[in-house]
Amino acid sequence: MSVFQSTHPLVKHKVSLLRDADISVKAFRELTNEIGALLTMEATQDFALTEHTISCWSGDISVPTLKDKQPTLVPILRAGLGMLDGALKVLPCAKISVVGLARNEQTLAPDTYYENIVSDIATRTAIIIDPMLATGGTAAATISMLKESGCQHIKTIFLVAAPEGIEVIQKAHPDVSLYIGAVDEKLNDQGYILPGLGDAGDKIFGTL
Ligand code: URA
């Protein structure tokens, strides 16, 4: 597995703005989408190209075009929706697969309550979208779900990640690449990332 922490100055700047405790819902939403777009650029950097002949104004030329089908974006409900529009700015033709998982209070393991994955997932790269990689339980379960549906190439994008969550994904799914805006220090006792952003879903949806 590869872990890419963005070194792009715009990503660093925008993640720093997100950390302001007094940020408005509007600003948080806008920045989340903007970083979503920038991380999607990073996650698609190794997409294969193929040469294709087209007629252009000066005659026939060979041009590079994407070799494979458009990926499917996989926002994890609900916070993942906050990065979806940004990712779609970069990949406007992507298919969308939506998953919802909630923690089972008895087992503490993530239970799936919604799953709508594109039928041809076996022929597409999946890009999982979630603002926060905390314990890694939800992301690991989503990756397992996609693999069980036949997906063979999976990438993930996160605004902020905790080292604990990265380790969980690395152990469970060494073939999956992570593209991260910032790797923070640690989790607190409630599973929140420190220094982190607080509850990203609440900040995106204004449910604080
Ligand atoms: N989910 C969040 O929204 N924030 C965290 O810090 C951890 C999980």
Short mmCIF file of C-alpha atoms and ligand atoms in Angstrom, two decimals:
data_model
loop_
_atom_site.label_atom_id
_atom_site.label_comp_id
_atom_site.label_asym_id
_atom_site.label_seq_id
_atom_site.Cartn_x
_atom_site.Cartn_y
_atom_site.Cartn_z
CA MET A 1 0.00 0.00 0.00
CA SER A 2 1.08 3.57 -0.55
CA VAL A 3 0.29 6.44 1.76
CA PHE A 4 0.50 9.85 0.08
CA GLN A 5 0.32 12.87 2.32
CA SER A 6 -0.21 15.83 0.03
CA THR A 7 2.69 18.26 -0.21
CA HIS A 8 0.66 20.69 -2.32
CA PRO A 9 0.74 24.19 -0.75
CA LEU A 10 -2.94 24.77 -1.61
CA VAL A 11 -3.99 21.58 0.20
CA LYS A 12 -1.91 22.53 3.25
CA HIS A 13 -3.33 26.06 3.26
CA LYS A 14 -6.94 24.91 2.89
CA VAL A 15 -6.64 22.21 5.59
CA SER A 16 -5.23 24.89 7.91
CA LEU A 17 -8.26 27.12 7.23
CA LEU A 18 -10.58 24.18 8.05
CA ARG A 19 -9.05 23.92 11.53
CA ASP A 20 -10.38 27.32 12.66
CA ALA A 21 -12.86 26.63 15.50
CA ASP A 22 -15.05 29.54 14.34
CA ILE A 23 -15.31 28.52 10.69
CA SER A 24 -18.75 28.95 9.12
CA VAL A 25 -20.70 26.03 7.63
CA LYS A 26 -20.41 27.73 4.22
CA ALA A 27 -16.62 28.07 4.41
CA PHE A 28 -16.20 24.52 5.74
CA ARG A 29 -18.31 23.11 2.88
CA GLU A 30 -16.48 25.11 0.23
CA LEU A 31 -13.02 24.16 1.49
CA THR A 32 -13.98 20.51 1.88
CA ASN A 33 -15.05 20.38 -1.76
CA GLU A 34 -11.97 22.29 -2.93
CA ILE A 35 -9.64 19.89 -1.11
CA GLY A 36 -11.74 17.00 -2.45
CA ALA A 37 -10.96 18.21 -5.98
CA LEU A 38 -7.23 18.64 -5.28
CA LEU A 39 -6.92 15.19 -3.66
CA THR A 40 -8.81 13.65 -6.60
CA MET A 41 -6.15 15.16 -8.89
CA GLU A 42 -3.47 13.50 -6.77
CA ALA A 43 -5.29 10.14 -6.65
CA THR A 44 -5.66 10.03 -10.44
CA GLN A 45 -2.05 10.95 -11.27
CA ASP A 46 -1.13 7.38 -12.24
CA PHE A 47 -4.17 6.71 -14.47
CA ALA A 48 -3.08 4.98 -17.68
CA LEU A 49 -3.27 6.73 -21.05
CA THR A 50 -3.59 5.33 -24.54
CA GLU A 51 -2.94 6.96 -27.91
CA HIS A 52 -5.97 7.67 -30.06
CA THR A 53 -6.16 9.23 -33.54
CA ILE A 54 -8.48 12.20 -34.03
CA SER A 55 -9.10 14.67 -36.83
CA CYS A 56 -8.09 18.11 -35.65
CA TRP A 57 -8.10 21.41 -37.58
CA SER A 58 -4.61 20.73 -38.95
CA GLY A 59 -5.20 17.07 -39.87
CA ASP A 60 -5.11 13.71 -38.17
CA ILE A 61 -3.09 13.54 -34.96
CA SER A 62 -2.49 11.01 -32.23
CA VAL A 63 -3.63 12.22 -28.80
CA PRO A 64 -3.46 10.70 -25.31
CA THR A 65 -6.80 9.73 -23.76
CA LEU A 66 -7.69 7.78 -20.62
CA LYS A 67 -7.25 4.05 -21.23
CA ASP A 68 -9.72 2.70 -18.70
CA LYS A 69 -13.34 3.36 -17.84
CA GLN A 70 -14.08 6.34 -15.62
CA PRO A 71 -13.74 5.42 -11.94
CA THR A 72 -16.59 5.16 -9.50
CA LEU A 73 -16.53 7.62 -6.63
CA VAL A 74 -17.62 6.06 -3.33
CA PRO A 75 -18.71 8.64 -0.74
CA ILE A 76 -19.26 7.13 2.70
CA LEU A 77 -22.46 8.55 4.23
CA ARG A 78 -22.88 11.07 5.42
CA ALA A 79 -19.69 13.15 5.63
CA GLY A 80 -18.28 11.77 2.38
CA LEU A 81 -21.00 13.65 0.48
CA GLY A 82 -19.23 16.85 1.51
CA MET A 83 -16.31 16.08 -0.82
CA LEU A 84 -18.32 14.59 -3.68
CA ASP A 85 -19.00 17.76 -5.69
CA GLY A 86 -15.31 18.64 -5.54
CA ALA A 87 -14.29 15.19 -6.79
CA LEU A 88 -16.91 15.44 -9.57
CA LYS A 89 -15.36 18.72 -10.75
CA VAL A 90 -12.27 16.68 -11.67
CA LEU A 91 -14.11 13.53 -12.77
CA PRO A 92 -17.49 14.78 -14.10
CA CYS A 93 -18.25 11.48 -15.86
CA ALA A 94 -17.51 9.27 -12.85
CA LYS A 95 -20.18 6.84 -11.67
CA ILE A 96 -21.20 7.13 -8.04
CA SER A 97 -21.50 4.24 -5.58
CA VAL A 98 -22.89 5.20 -2.16
CA VAL A 99 -22.35 3.29 1.09
CA GLY A 100 -23.58 3.94 4.62
CA LEU A 101 -22.13 2.33 7.71
CA ALA A 102 -22.89 2.89 11.37
CA ARG A 103 -21.19 1.58 14.47
CA ASN A 104 -23.02 -1.31 16.11
CA GLU A 105 -23.09 -0.33 19.79
CA GLN A 106 -22.98 -3.99 20.89
CA THR A 107 -20.09 -5.21 18.76
CA LEU A 108 -18.54 -1.76 18.05
CA ALA A 109 -17.99 -3.03 14.48
CA PRO A 110 -19.38 -1.06 11.51
CA ASP A 111 -22.77 -2.33 10.26
CA THR A 112 -23.83 -1.53 6.69
CA TYR A 113 -27.21 0.22 6.44
CA TYR A 114 -26.96 1.36 2.80
CA GLU A 115 -25.11 -0.08 -0.17
CA ASN A 116 -25.60 0.98 -3.79
CA ILE A 117 -22.54 -0.01 -5.78
CA VAL A 118 -22.34 0.29 -9.59
CA SER A 119 -23.00 -3.05 -11.28
CA ASP A 120 -19.78 -2.98 -13.36
CA ILE A 121 -17.53 -2.29 -10.37
CA ALA A 122 -15.16 -5.10 -11.48
CA THR A 123 -14.08 -2.96 -14.45
CA ARG A 124 -13.65 0.38 -12.64
CA THR A 125 -11.25 1.87 -10.13
CA ALA A 126 -13.11 2.89 -6.96
CA ILE A 127 -12.14 6.09 -5.16
CA ILE A 128 -13.50 6.08 -1.61
CA ILE A 129 -14.27 9.55 -0.27
CA ASP A 130 -14.42 10.37 3.43
CA PRO A 131 -13.19 13.52 5.18
CA MET A 132 -11.76 11.80 8.28
CA LEU A 133 -9.77 8.55 8.66
CA ALA A 134 -10.02 8.00 12.41
CA THR A 135 -10.06 4.38 13.73
CA GLY A 136 -10.13 3.05 10.16
CA GLY A 137 -13.04 0.68 10.90
CA THR A 138 -15.51 2.25 8.46
CA ALA A 139 -12.96 2.64 5.67
CA ALA A 140 -11.69 -0.94 6.09
CA ALA A 141 -15.28 -2.27 6.01
CA THR A 142 -16.05 -0.21 2.89
CA ILE A 143 -12.94 -1.58 1.15
CA SER A 144 -14.00 -5.15 2.07
CA MET A 145 -17.51 -4.46 0.72
CA LEU A 146 -16.10 -3.19 -2.59
CA LYS A 147 -13.76 -6.16 -2.91
CA GLU A 148 -16.66 -8.57 -2.22
CA SER A 149 -18.54 -6.83 -5.05
CA GLY A 150 -15.64 -7.59 -7.41
CA CYS A 151 -13.68 -4.32 -7.32
CA GLN A 152 -9.99 -4.82 -8.09
CA HIS A 153 -8.51 -1.33 -7.85
CA ILE A 154 -9.29 0.85 -4.84
CA LYS A 155 -7.97 4.25 -3.81
CA THR A 156 -9.09 6.44 -0.92
CA ILE A 157 -9.03 10.17 -0.24
CA PHE A 158 -9.23 11.78 3.21
CA LEU A 159 -8.88 15.39 4.35
CA VAL A 160 -7.27 14.39 7.66
CA ALA A 161 -6.07 11.00 8.95
CA ALA A 162 -4.88 9.60 12.28
CA PRO A 163 -1.83 7.29 12.32
CA GLU A 164 -4.02 4.63 14.03
CA GLY A 165 -6.45 4.55 11.09
CA ILE A 166 -3.65 4.43 8.52
CA GLU A 167 -2.19 1.40 10.32
CA VAL A 168 -5.55 -0.40 10.33
CA ILE A 169 -5.94 0.04 6.56
CA GLN A 170 -2.31 -0.86 5.92
CA LYS A 171 -2.72 -4.15 7.79
CA ALA A 172 -6.15 -5.12 6.43
CA HIS A 173 -5.76 -3.88 2.85
CA PRO A 174 -2.10 -3.48 1.85
CA ASP A 175 -3.11 -3.13 -1.83
CA VAL A 176 -5.12 0.10 -1.30
CA SER A 177 -3.56 3.55 -1.71
CA LEU A 178 -4.36 6.46 0.62
CA TYR A 179 -4.29 10.12 -0.47
CA ILE A 180 -4.42 12.36 2.58
CA GLY A 181 -4.56 16.14 3.10
CA ALA A 182 -2.87 16.01 6.52
CA VAL A 183 -1.73 13.23 8.87
CA ASP A 184 -2.45 14.38 12.42
CA GLU A 185 -1.10 13.27 15.81
CA LYS A 186 -3.49 10.73 17.30
CA LEU A 187 -7.03 9.79 18.35
CA ASN A 188 -8.58 10.87 21.64
CA ASP A 189 -10.60 8.50 23.90
CA GLN A 190 -13.77 9.18 21.90
CA GLY A 191 -12.13 8.32 18.59
CA TYR A 192 -11.78 11.95 17.42
CA ILE A 193 -8.63 13.00 15.60
CA LEU A 194 -6.27 15.43 17.40
CA PRO A 195 -5.78 18.21 16.55
CA GLY A 196 -8.24 17.31 13.77
CA LEU A 197 -11.30 19.23 12.64
CA GLY A 198 -13.95 18.07 15.13
CA ASP A 199 -17.00 16.31 13.69
CA ALA A 200 -16.67 16.87 9.96
CA GLY A 201 -20.21 15.62 9.21
CA ASP A 202 -21.76 18.09 11.65
CA LYS A 203 -19.67 20.93 10.22
CA ILE A 204 -20.63 20.10 6.62
CA PHE A 205 -24.33 19.63 7.36
CA GLY A 206 -24.62 22.40 9.98
CA THR A 207 -25.93 20.02 12.64
CA LEU A 208 -23.62 21.17 15.45
N1 URA B 1 -15.06 11.69 12.45
C1 URA B 1 -15.01 13.02 12.49
O1 URA B 1 -15.85 13.69 11.91
N2 URA B 1 -14.00 13.61 13.16
C2 URA B 1 -13.04 12.90 13.81
O2 URA B 1 -12.15 13.49 14.39
C3 URA B 1 -13.13 11.50 13.75
C4 URA B 1 -14.14 10.91 13.07
#
